[in-house]
PDB file of C-alpha atoms in Angstrom:
ATOM      1  CA  MET A   1       6.471 191.774 149.884  1.00  0.00           C
ATOM      2  CA  GLY A   2       8.617 188.852 148.726  1.00  0.00           C
ATOM      3  CA  GLU A   3       6.676 188.372 145.511  1.00  0.00           C
ATOM      4  CA  LEU A   4       6.791 192.080 144.702  1.00  0.00           C
ATOM      5  CA  ALA A   5      10.544 192.165 145.353  1.00  0.00           C
ATOM      6  CA  GLN A   6      11.198 189.119 143.173  1.00  0.00           C
ATOM      7  CA  ARG A   7       9.523 190.810 140.228  1.00  0.00           C
ATOM      8  CA  HIS A   8      12.299 193.411 140.338  1.00  0.00           C
ATOM      9  CA  LEU A   9      15.366 191.170 140.621  1.00  0.00           C
ATOM     10  CA  THR A  10      17.997 191.168 137.895  1.00  0.00           C
ATOM     11  CA  PRO A  11      18.146 187.947 135.835  1.00  0.00           C
ATOM     12  CA  ALA A  12      21.415 187.037 137.564  1.00  0.00           C
ATOM     13  CA  ALA A  13      20.016 187.589 141.053  1.00  0.00           C
ATOM     14  CA  ASN A  14      16.848 185.697 140.155  1.00  0.00           C
ATOM     15  CA  ALA A  15      18.939 182.748 138.980  1.00  0.00           C
ATOM     16  CA  GLN A  16      20.873 182.779 142.251  1.00  0.00           C
ATOM     17  CA  VAL A  17      17.647 182.839 144.240  1.00  0.00           C
ATOM     18  CA  ALA A  18      16.332 179.879 142.246  1.00  0.00           C
ATOM     19  CA  ALA A  19      19.533 177.911 142.846  1.00  0.00           C
ATOM     20  CA  LEU A  20      19.567 178.669 146.579  1.00  0.00           C
ATOM     21  CA  LEU A  21      15.905 177.805 147.100  1.00  0.00           C
ATOM     22  CA  LYS A  22      15.894 174.660 144.973  1.00  0.00           C
ATOM     23  CA  GLY A  23      14.204 171.914 146.948  1.00  0.00           C
ATOM     24  CA  GLU A  24      12.148 174.261 149.122  1.00  0.00           C
ATOM     25  CA  PRO A  25       8.400 173.457 149.228  1.00  0.00           C
ATOM     26  CA  GLU A  26       7.753 176.900 147.727  1.00  0.00           C
ATOM     27  CA  PRO A  27      11.024 177.994 146.067  1.00  0.00           C
ATOM     28  CA  SER A  28      10.366 181.731 145.859  1.00  0.00           C
ATOM     29  CA  LEU A  29      10.937 184.766 148.061  1.00  0.00           C
ATOM     30  CA  ALA A  30       7.236 184.808 148.946  1.00  0.00           C
ATOM     31  CA  GLY A  31       7.330 181.076 149.672  1.00  0.00           C
ATOM     32  CA  VAL A  32      10.081 181.395 152.283  1.00  0.00           C
ATOM     33  CA  ALA A  33       9.067 184.773 153.743  1.00  0.00           C
ATOM     34  CA  SER A  34       7.455 183.305 156.873  1.00  0.00           C
ATOM     35  CA  TRP A  35      10.148 180.680 157.500  1.00  0.00           C
ATOM     36  CA  ALA A  36      11.840 182.682 160.268  1.00  0.00           C
ATOM     37  CA  ASP A  37       8.533 182.702 162.171  1.00  0.00           C
ATOM     38  CA  THR A  38       7.662 179.058 161.549  1.00  0.00           C
ATOM     39  CA  LEU A  39      10.805 178.077 163.430  1.00  0.00           C
ATOM     40  CA  ARG A  40       8.683 178.705 166.527  1.00  0.00           C
ATOM     41  CA  LYS A  41       6.927 175.368 165.894  1.00  0.00           C
ATOM     42  CA  SER A  42       9.323 173.450 163.665  1.00  0.00           C
ATOM     43  CA  SER A  43      12.452 174.150 165.684  1.00  0.00           C
ATOM     44  CA  PRO A  44      11.732 175.784 169.060  1.00  0.00           C
ATOM     45  CA  GLU A  45      15.400 175.918 170.054  1.00  0.00           C
ATOM     46  CA  SER A  46      16.333 177.665 166.798  1.00  0.00           C
ATOM     47  CA  TYR A  47      13.485 180.100 167.265  1.00  0.00           C
ATOM     48  CA  LYS A  48      14.510 180.838 170.840  1.00  0.00           C
ATOM     49  CA  ARG A  49      18.024 181.605 169.612  1.00  0.00           C
ATOM     50  CA  THR A  50      16.791 183.881 166.822  1.00  0.00           C
ATOM     51  CA  GLU A  51      13.740 185.506 168.425  1.00  0.00           C
ATOM     52  CA  ARG A  52      15.661 188.661 169.322  1.00  0.00           C
ATOM     53  CA  TRP A  53      16.610 189.091 165.641  1.00  0.00           C
ATOM     54  CA  HIS A  54      13.121 190.192 164.552  1.00  0.00           C
ATOM     55  CA  TYR A  55      13.079 193.646 166.133  1.00  0.00           C
ATOM     56  CA  VAL A  56      15.057 196.490 167.669  1.00  0.00           C
ATOM     57  CA  ASN A  57      14.034 198.519 170.699  1.00  0.00           C
ATOM     58  CA  PHE A  58      15.056 202.148 171.089  1.00  0.00           C
ATOM     59  CA  PRO A  59      15.062 204.069 174.374  1.00  0.00           C
ATOM     60  CA  VAL A  60      12.022 206.248 175.030  1.00  0.00           C
ATOM     61  CA  GLY A  61      12.269 209.544 173.177  1.00  0.00           C
ATOM     62  CA  THR A  62      14.778 208.568 170.496  1.00  0.00           C
ATOM     63  CA  CYS A  63      14.897 206.722 167.197  1.00  0.00           C
ATOM     64  CA  ALA A  64      18.657 207.087 166.778  1.00  0.00           C
ATOM     65  CA  TYR A  65      20.368 203.706 166.488  1.00  0.00           C
ATOM     66  CA  ARG A  66      23.380 202.958 168.713  1.00  0.00           C
ATOM     67  CA  PRO A  67      24.728 199.437 168.059  1.00  0.00           C
ATOM     68  CA  GLN A  68      26.236 198.731 171.485  1.00  0.00           C
ATOM     69  CA  ARG A  69      23.146 200.009 173.270  1.00  0.00           C
ATOM     70  CA  ASP A  70      20.384 198.765 170.966  1.00  0.00           C
ATOM     71  CA  CYS A  71      21.906 195.681 169.352  1.00  0.00           C
ATOM     72  CA  PRO A  72      24.529 194.003 171.563  1.00  0.00           C
ATOM     73  CA  ASP A  73      26.367 191.240 169.693  1.00  0.00           C
ATOM     74  CA  GLY A  74      24.284 191.949 166.598  1.00  0.00           C
ATOM     75  CA  ASN A  75      21.189 190.419 168.191  1.00  0.00           C
ATOM     76  CA  CYS A  76      18.546 192.657 166.643  1.00  0.00           C
ATOM     77  CA  VAL A  77      16.929 193.072 163.251  1.00  0.00           C
ATOM     78  CA  VAL A  78      19.469 195.686 162.127  1.00  0.00           C
ATOM     79  CA  GLY A  79      22.485 193.587 163.074  1.00  0.00           C
ATOM     80  CA  GLN A  80      21.014 190.466 161.499  1.00  0.00           C
ATOM     81  CA  ILE A  81      20.213 192.080 158.165  1.00  0.00           C
ATOM     82  CA  GLU A  82      23.875 193.062 157.996  1.00  0.00           C
ATOM     83  CA  ARG A  83      25.098 189.639 159.171  1.00  0.00           C
ATOM     84  CA  GLN A  84      22.835 187.549 156.950  1.00  0.00           C
ATOM     85  CA  ARG A  85      23.647 189.674 153.915  1.00  0.00           C
ATOM     86  CA  ALA A  86      27.344 189.033 154.517  1.00  0.00           C
ATOM     87  CA  ILE A  87      26.714 185.272 154.679  1.00  0.00           C
ATOM     88  CA  LEU A  88      24.556 185.344 151.557  1.00  0.00           C
ATOM     89  CA  GLY A  89      27.212 187.174 149.567  1.00  0.00           C
ATOM     90  CA  ASP A  90      30.063 184.899 150.650  1.00  0.00           C
ATOM     91  CA  ARG A  91      30.417 182.160 148.029  1.00  0.00           C
ATOM     92  CA  ALA A  92      32.757 180.284 150.396  1.00  0.00           C
ATOM     93  CA  GLN A  93      29.839 179.622 152.746  1.00  0.00           C
ATOM     94  CA  SER A  94      27.906 176.377 152.454  1.00  0.00           C
ATOM     95  CA  LEU A  95      24.784 176.226 150.327  1.00  0.00           C
ATOM     96  CA  SER A  96      22.640 175.599 153.407  1.00  0.00           C
ATOM     97  CA  ALA A  97      24.104 178.603 155.246  1.00  0.00           C
ATOM     98  CA  ARG A  98      23.477 180.881 152.274  1.00  0.00           C
ATOM     99  CA  ARG A  99      19.973 179.469 151.827  1.00  0.00           C
ATOM    100  CA  ASP A 100      19.099 180.192 155.446  1.00  0.00           C
ATOM    101  CA  ALA A 101      20.638 183.667 155.146  1.00  0.00           C
ATOM    102  CA  LEU A 102      18.398 184.420 152.166  1.00  0.00           C
ATOM    103  CA  LYS A 103      15.324 183.217 154.036  1.00  0.00           C
ATOM    104  CA  PHE A 104      16.220 185.309 157.061  1.00  0.00           C
ATOM    105  CA  LEU A 105      16.843 188.386 154.911  1.00  0.00           C
ATOM    106  CA  VAL A 106      13.456 188.219 153.209  1.00  0.00           C
ATOM    107  CA  HIS A 107      11.742 188.098 156.582  1.00  0.00           C
ATOM    108  CA  PHE A 108      13.872 190.657 158.402  1.00  0.00           C
ATOM    109  CA  VAL A 109      13.706 193.311 155.681  1.00  0.00           C
ATOM    110  CA  GLY A 110       9.940 192.998 155.966  1.00  0.00           C
ATOM    111  CA  ASP A 111      10.083 193.169 159.755  1.00  0.00           C
ATOM    112  CA  VAL A 112      12.228 196.306 159.915  1.00  0.00           C
ATOM    113  CA  HIS A 113       9.668 198.179 157.785  1.00  0.00           C
ATOM    114  CA  GLN A 114       6.753 197.188 160.021  1.00  0.00           C
ATOM    115  CA  PRO A 115       6.862 200.159 162.427  1.00  0.00           C
ATOM    116  CA  LEU A 116       6.194 198.220 165.620  1.00  0.00           C
ATOM    117  CA  HIS A 117       9.291 196.075 165.052  1.00  0.00           C
ATOM    118  CA  SER A 118      11.373 199.247 165.580  1.00  0.00           C
ATOM    119  CA  SER A 119       9.778 201.062 168.480  1.00  0.00           C
ATOM    120  CA  ASN A 120      10.771 203.332 171.347  1.00  0.00           C
ATOM    121  CA  ARG A 121       7.843 202.509 173.603  1.00  0.00           C
ATOM    122  CA  LYS A 122       7.918 200.304 176.685  1.00  0.00           C
ATOM    123  CA  ASP A 123       5.285 197.851 175.504  1.00  0.00           C
ATOM    124  CA  LYS A 124       7.361 195.367 173.491  1.00  0.00           C
ATOM    125  CA  GLY A 125       6.465 196.847 170.137  1.00  0.00           C
ATOM    126  CA  GLY A 126       2.748 196.941 170.886  1.00  0.00           C
ATOM    127  CA  ASN A 127       2.621 193.360 172.147  1.00  0.00           C
ATOM    128  CA  ASP A 128       1.529 194.613 175.565  1.00  0.00           C
ATOM    129  CA  PHE A 129      -1.073 197.011 174.103  1.00  0.00           C
ATOM    130  CA  GLN A 130      -4.178 194.843 174.204  1.00  0.00           C
ATOM    131  CA  ILE A 131      -6.880 195.203 171.555  1.00  0.00           C
ATOM    132  CA  SER A 132     -10.468 193.992 171.202  1.00  0.00           C
ATOM    133  CA  LEU A 133     -10.869 193.897 167.438  1.00  0.00           C
ATOM    134  CA  ARG A 134     -14.303 193.460 165.888  1.00  0.00           C
ATOM    135  CA  THR A 135     -13.647 191.655 162.631  1.00  0.00           C
ATOM    136  CA  ASP A 136     -15.102 189.070 160.272  1.00  0.00           C
ATOM    137  CA  LEU A 137     -11.599 187.822 159.495  1.00  0.00           C
ATOM    138  CA  GLN A 138     -11.149 184.411 161.065  1.00  0.00           C
ATOM    139  CA  PRO A 139      -7.895 184.045 163.038  1.00  0.00           C
ATOM    140  CA  GLU A 140      -5.412 181.265 162.449  1.00  0.00           C
ATOM    141  CA  ALA A 141      -6.037 178.007 164.272  1.00  0.00           C
ATOM    142  CA  TYR A 142      -3.697 178.731 167.189  1.00  0.00           C
ATOM    143  CA  ALA A 143      -5.661 181.910 168.060  1.00  0.00           C
ATOM    144  CA  GLN A 144      -9.205 180.600 167.635  1.00  0.00           C
ATOM    145  CA  GLN A 145      -9.785 180.536 171.373  1.00  0.00           C
ATOM    146  CA  ASN A 146      -9.371 184.330 171.427  1.00  0.00           C
ATOM    147  CA  TYR A 147     -12.123 184.912 168.839  1.00  0.00           C
ATOM    148  CA  VAL A 148     -15.574 185.169 170.418  1.00  0.00           C
ATOM    149  CA  ASP A 149     -18.773 186.548 168.853  1.00  0.00           C
ATOM    150  CA  GLY A 150     -16.894 188.361 166.106  1.00  0.00           C
ATOM    151  CA  VAL A 151     -14.389 189.987 168.442  1.00  0.00           C
ATOM    152  CA  MET A 152     -10.710 189.050 168.397  1.00  0.00           C
ATOM    153  CA  GLY A 153      -8.677 189.454 171.555  1.00  0.00           C
ATOM    154  CA  THR A 154      -5.256 190.454 170.258  1.00  0.00           C
ATOM    155  CA  ASN A 155      -2.660 193.214 170.516  1.00  0.00           C
ATOM    156  CA  LEU A 156      -1.566 196.191 168.443  1.00  0.00           C
ATOM    157  CA  HIS A 157       1.529 194.393 167.159  1.00  0.00           C
ATOM    158  CA  SER A 158      -0.588 191.599 165.680  1.00  0.00           C
ATOM    159  CA  VAL A 159      -2.959 194.131 164.154  1.00  0.00           C
ATOM    160  CA  TRP A 160      -0.001 195.515 162.213  1.00  0.00           C
ATOM    161  CA  ASP A 161       1.601 192.148 161.516  1.00  0.00           C
ATOM    162  CA  TYR A 162      -1.556 190.571 160.130  1.00  0.00           C
ATOM    163  CA  TYR A 163      -4.981 192.176 160.330  1.00  0.00           C
ATOM    164  CA  ILE A 164      -4.451 195.468 158.465  1.00  0.00           C
ATOM    165  CA  LEU A 165      -3.394 193.793 155.218  1.00  0.00           C
ATOM    166  CA  ALA A 166      -5.228 190.481 155.598  1.00  0.00           C
ATOM    167  CA  SER A 167      -8.547 192.236 156.160  1.00  0.00           C
ATOM    168  CA  LYS A 168      -8.351 193.525 152.585  1.00  0.00           C
ATOM    169  CA  GLY A 169      -9.426 189.999 151.638  1.00  0.00           C
ATOM    170  CA  VAL A 170      -7.120 189.390 148.676  1.00  0.00           C
ATOM    171  CA  SER A 171      -4.361 186.839 148.110  1.00  0.00           C
ATOM    172  CA  ALA A 172      -0.694 187.754 148.377  1.00  0.00           C
ATOM    173  CA  SER A 173      -0.318 187.302 144.622  1.00  0.00           C
ATOM    174  CA  LEU A 174      -3.234 189.595 143.833  1.00  0.00           C
ATOM    175  CA  TYR A 175      -1.916 192.125 146.345  1.00  0.00           C
ATOM    176  CA  ALA A 176       1.431 192.046 144.545  1.00  0.00           C
ATOM    177  CA  ASP A 177      -0.384 192.558 141.219  1.00  0.00           C
ATOM    178  CA  ARG A 178      -2.165 195.605 142.579  1.00  0.00           C
ATOM    179  CA  LEU A 179       0.959 197.127 144.059  1.00  0.00           C
ATOM    180  CA  SER A 180       2.924 196.347 140.886  1.00  0.00           C
ATOM    181  CA  ALA A 181       0.411 198.421 138.939  1.00  0.00           C
ATOM    182  CA  LEU A 182       1.469 201.493 140.929  1.00  0.00           C
ATOM    183  CA  PRO A 183       4.417 203.632 139.782  1.00  0.00           C
ATOM    184  CA  TRP A 184       7.748 201.881 140.382  1.00  0.00           C
ATOM    185  CA  PRO A 185       9.990 202.478 142.153  1.00  0.00           C
ATOM    186  CA  PRO A 186       7.971 203.809 145.076  1.00  0.00           C
ATOM    187  CA  LYS A 187       9.019 207.102 146.587  1.00  0.00           C
ATOM    188  CA  LEU A 188      11.507 206.288 149.332  1.00  0.00           C
ATOM    189  CA  PRO A 189      11.996 208.309 152.527  1.00  0.00           C
ATOM    190  CA  SER A 190      15.742 208.096 151.828  1.00  0.00           C
ATOM    191  CA  LYS A 191      18.125 206.404 149.419  1.00  0.00           C
ATOM    192  CA  SER A 192      19.969 204.800 152.311  1.00  0.00           C
ATOM    193  CA  MET A 193      20.782 201.104 152.111  1.00  0.00           C
ATOM    194  CA  ASN A 194      21.713 201.057 155.793  1.00  0.00           C
ATOM    195  CA  PRO A 195      19.189 198.975 157.797  1.00  0.00           C
ATOM    196  CA  ALA A 196      19.827 201.191 160.834  1.00  0.00           C
ATOM    197  CA  ASP A 197      18.303 204.077 158.875  1.00  0.00           C
ATOM    198  CA  TRP A 198      15.350 201.900 157.876  1.00  0.00           C
ATOM    199  CA  ALA A 199      14.703 201.088 161.541  1.00  0.00           C
ATOM    200  CA  GLY A 200      14.918 204.766 162.457  1.00  0.00           C
ATOM    201  CA  GLU A 201      12.371 205.642 159.779  1.00  0.00           C
ATOM    202  CA  SER A 202       9.961 203.011 161.089  1.00  0.00           C
ATOM    203  CA  CYS A 203      10.407 204.172 164.668  1.00  0.00           C
ATOM    204  CA  LYS A 204       9.487 207.745 163.726  1.00  0.00           C
ATOM    205  CA  LEU A 205       6.244 206.554 162.110  1.00  0.00           C
ATOM    206  CA  VAL A 206       4.937 205.232 165.428  1.00  0.00           C
ATOM    207  CA  ASP A 207       4.255 208.764 166.683  1.00  0.00           C
ATOM    208  CA  SER A 208       4.016 210.779 163.473  1.00  0.00           C
ATOM    209  CA  GLN A 209       1.281 208.541 162.020  1.00  0.00           C
ATOM    210  CA  ARG A 210      -0.556 208.015 165.320  1.00  0.00           C
ATOM    211  CA  LEU A 211      -0.320 204.252 165.216  1.00  0.00           C
ATOM    212  CA  TYR A 212      -1.592 203.968 168.795  1.00  0.00           C
ATOM    213  CA  PRO A 213      -5.377 204.329 168.967  1.00  0.00           C
ATOM    214  CA  LYS A 214      -7.019 206.188 171.835  1.00  0.00           C
ATOM    215  CA  SER A 215      -9.237 203.211 172.611  1.00  0.00           C
ATOM    216  CA  HIS A 216      -8.386 199.554 173.097  1.00  0.00           C
ATOM    217  CA  LYS A 217     -11.582 198.687 171.216  1.00  0.00           C
ATOM    218  CA  MET A 218     -11.082 198.633 167.462  1.00  0.00           C
ATOM    219  CA  ASP A 219     -12.992 197.877 164.272  1.00  0.00           C
ATOM    220  CA  SER A 220     -12.455 198.095 160.512  1.00  0.00           C
ATOM    221  CA  ARG A 221     -12.212 201.894 160.600  1.00  0.00           C
ATOM    222  CA  TYR A 222      -8.726 201.741 162.104  1.00  0.00           C
ATOM    223  CA  LEU A 223      -7.646 198.995 159.686  1.00  0.00           C
ATOM    224  CA  ASP A 224      -8.914 200.952 156.676  1.00  0.00           C
ATOM    225  CA  ALA A 225      -7.312 204.185 157.848  1.00  0.00           C
ATOM    226  CA  GLN A 226      -3.877 202.612 158.414  1.00  0.00           C
ATOM    227  CA  ARG A 227      -3.841 200.333 155.348  1.00  0.00           C
ATOM    228  CA  PRO A 228      -2.349 202.938 152.965  1.00  0.00           C
ATOM    229  CA  LEU A 229       0.628 203.349 155.303  1.00  0.00           C
ATOM    230  CA  ALA A 230       1.026 199.570 155.680  1.00  0.00           C
ATOM    231  CA  GLU A 231       0.929 199.158 151.898  1.00  0.00           C
ATOM    232  CA  ARG A 232       3.444 201.958 151.437  1.00  0.00           C
ATOM    233  CA  GLN A 233       5.806 200.290 153.904  1.00  0.00           C
ATOM    234  CA  LEU A 234       5.363 196.999 152.051  1.00  0.00           C
ATOM    235  CA  GLU A 235       6.290 198.665 148.746  1.00  0.00           C
ATOM    236  CA  ILE A 236       9.350 200.325 150.284  1.00  0.00           C
ATOM    237  CA  ALA A 237      10.445 197.034 151.860  1.00  0.00           C
ATOM    238  CA  ALA A 238      10.059 195.233 148.510  1.00  0.00           C
ATOM    239  CA  LYS A 239      12.114 197.868 146.718  1.00  0.00           C
ATOM    240  CA  ARG A 240      14.903 197.742 149.277  1.00  0.00           C
ATOM    241  CA  LEU A 241      14.928 193.944 149.406  1.00  0.00           C
ATOM    242  CA  ALA A 242      15.201 193.793 145.622  1.00  0.00           C
ATOM    243  CA  ASP A 243      18.021 196.335 145.647  1.00  0.00           C
ATOM    244  CA  LEU A 244      19.825 194.488 148.432  1.00  0.00           C
ATOM    245  CA  LEU A 245      19.583 191.106 146.671  1.00  0.00           C
ATOM    246  CA  ASN A 246      20.548 192.567 143.300  1.00  0.00           C
ATOM    247  CA  ALA A 247      23.653 194.125 144.823  1.00  0.00           C
ATOM    248  CA  THR A 248      24.542 190.993 146.793  1.00  0.00           C
ATOM    249  CA  LEU A 249      23.839 188.300 144.199  1.00  0.00           C
ATOM    250  CA  THR A 250      24.723 190.011 140.929  1.00  0.00           C
ATOM    251  CA  ASP A 251      28.403 189.760 140.044  1.00  0.00           C
TER     252      ASP A 251
END
């Protein structure tokens, strides 16, 4: 998503991104996209403080966002997209603060378009919906103990976070090439630049697209069936991230 978005930045915004990410191991939007998650290992206290920023939970039966109810003190993905964008656009902020804001934004715009990060079910966005996934895709090192005889013990949230796209078996760069070859811009569900609306759209997909399988046993058929939706959400997220950064970083 980050690489696809960066291909559609204005020259001015691209220059700002390069200046802000100078010195990063991978100084690109794709290179910093997972930073907000890697805090879990590199800075556990920072991750604990920011963990609530990756998602928003709606009450059962509604996808209508109410800030005081759903995002007290701005501690949800909607509130943090707004907050980090404000920091990024404030030239009076320190370089390090604006750099972190950019890295958070890349990640959170992706998160809010992954439907299970904006859910109205009582299972922590699919984290409590356990899945036995038959797959040839090797898990990352930390999850190896859950992979036995070709079956991965995981949950529905992780299926959407990782397995649907990763099981395609292509690199992020090649994925971006393939998606870039499609008509641009992608058709958007709305022209809204309000992250609360983006979260509401994702929430509605949970039921309308039947994201929850009938069985807790899963194989490639589910991954293949849901991949077009996951790719569409990735395209939409890239378009909106590019628009957001162009508006924020272009004078």
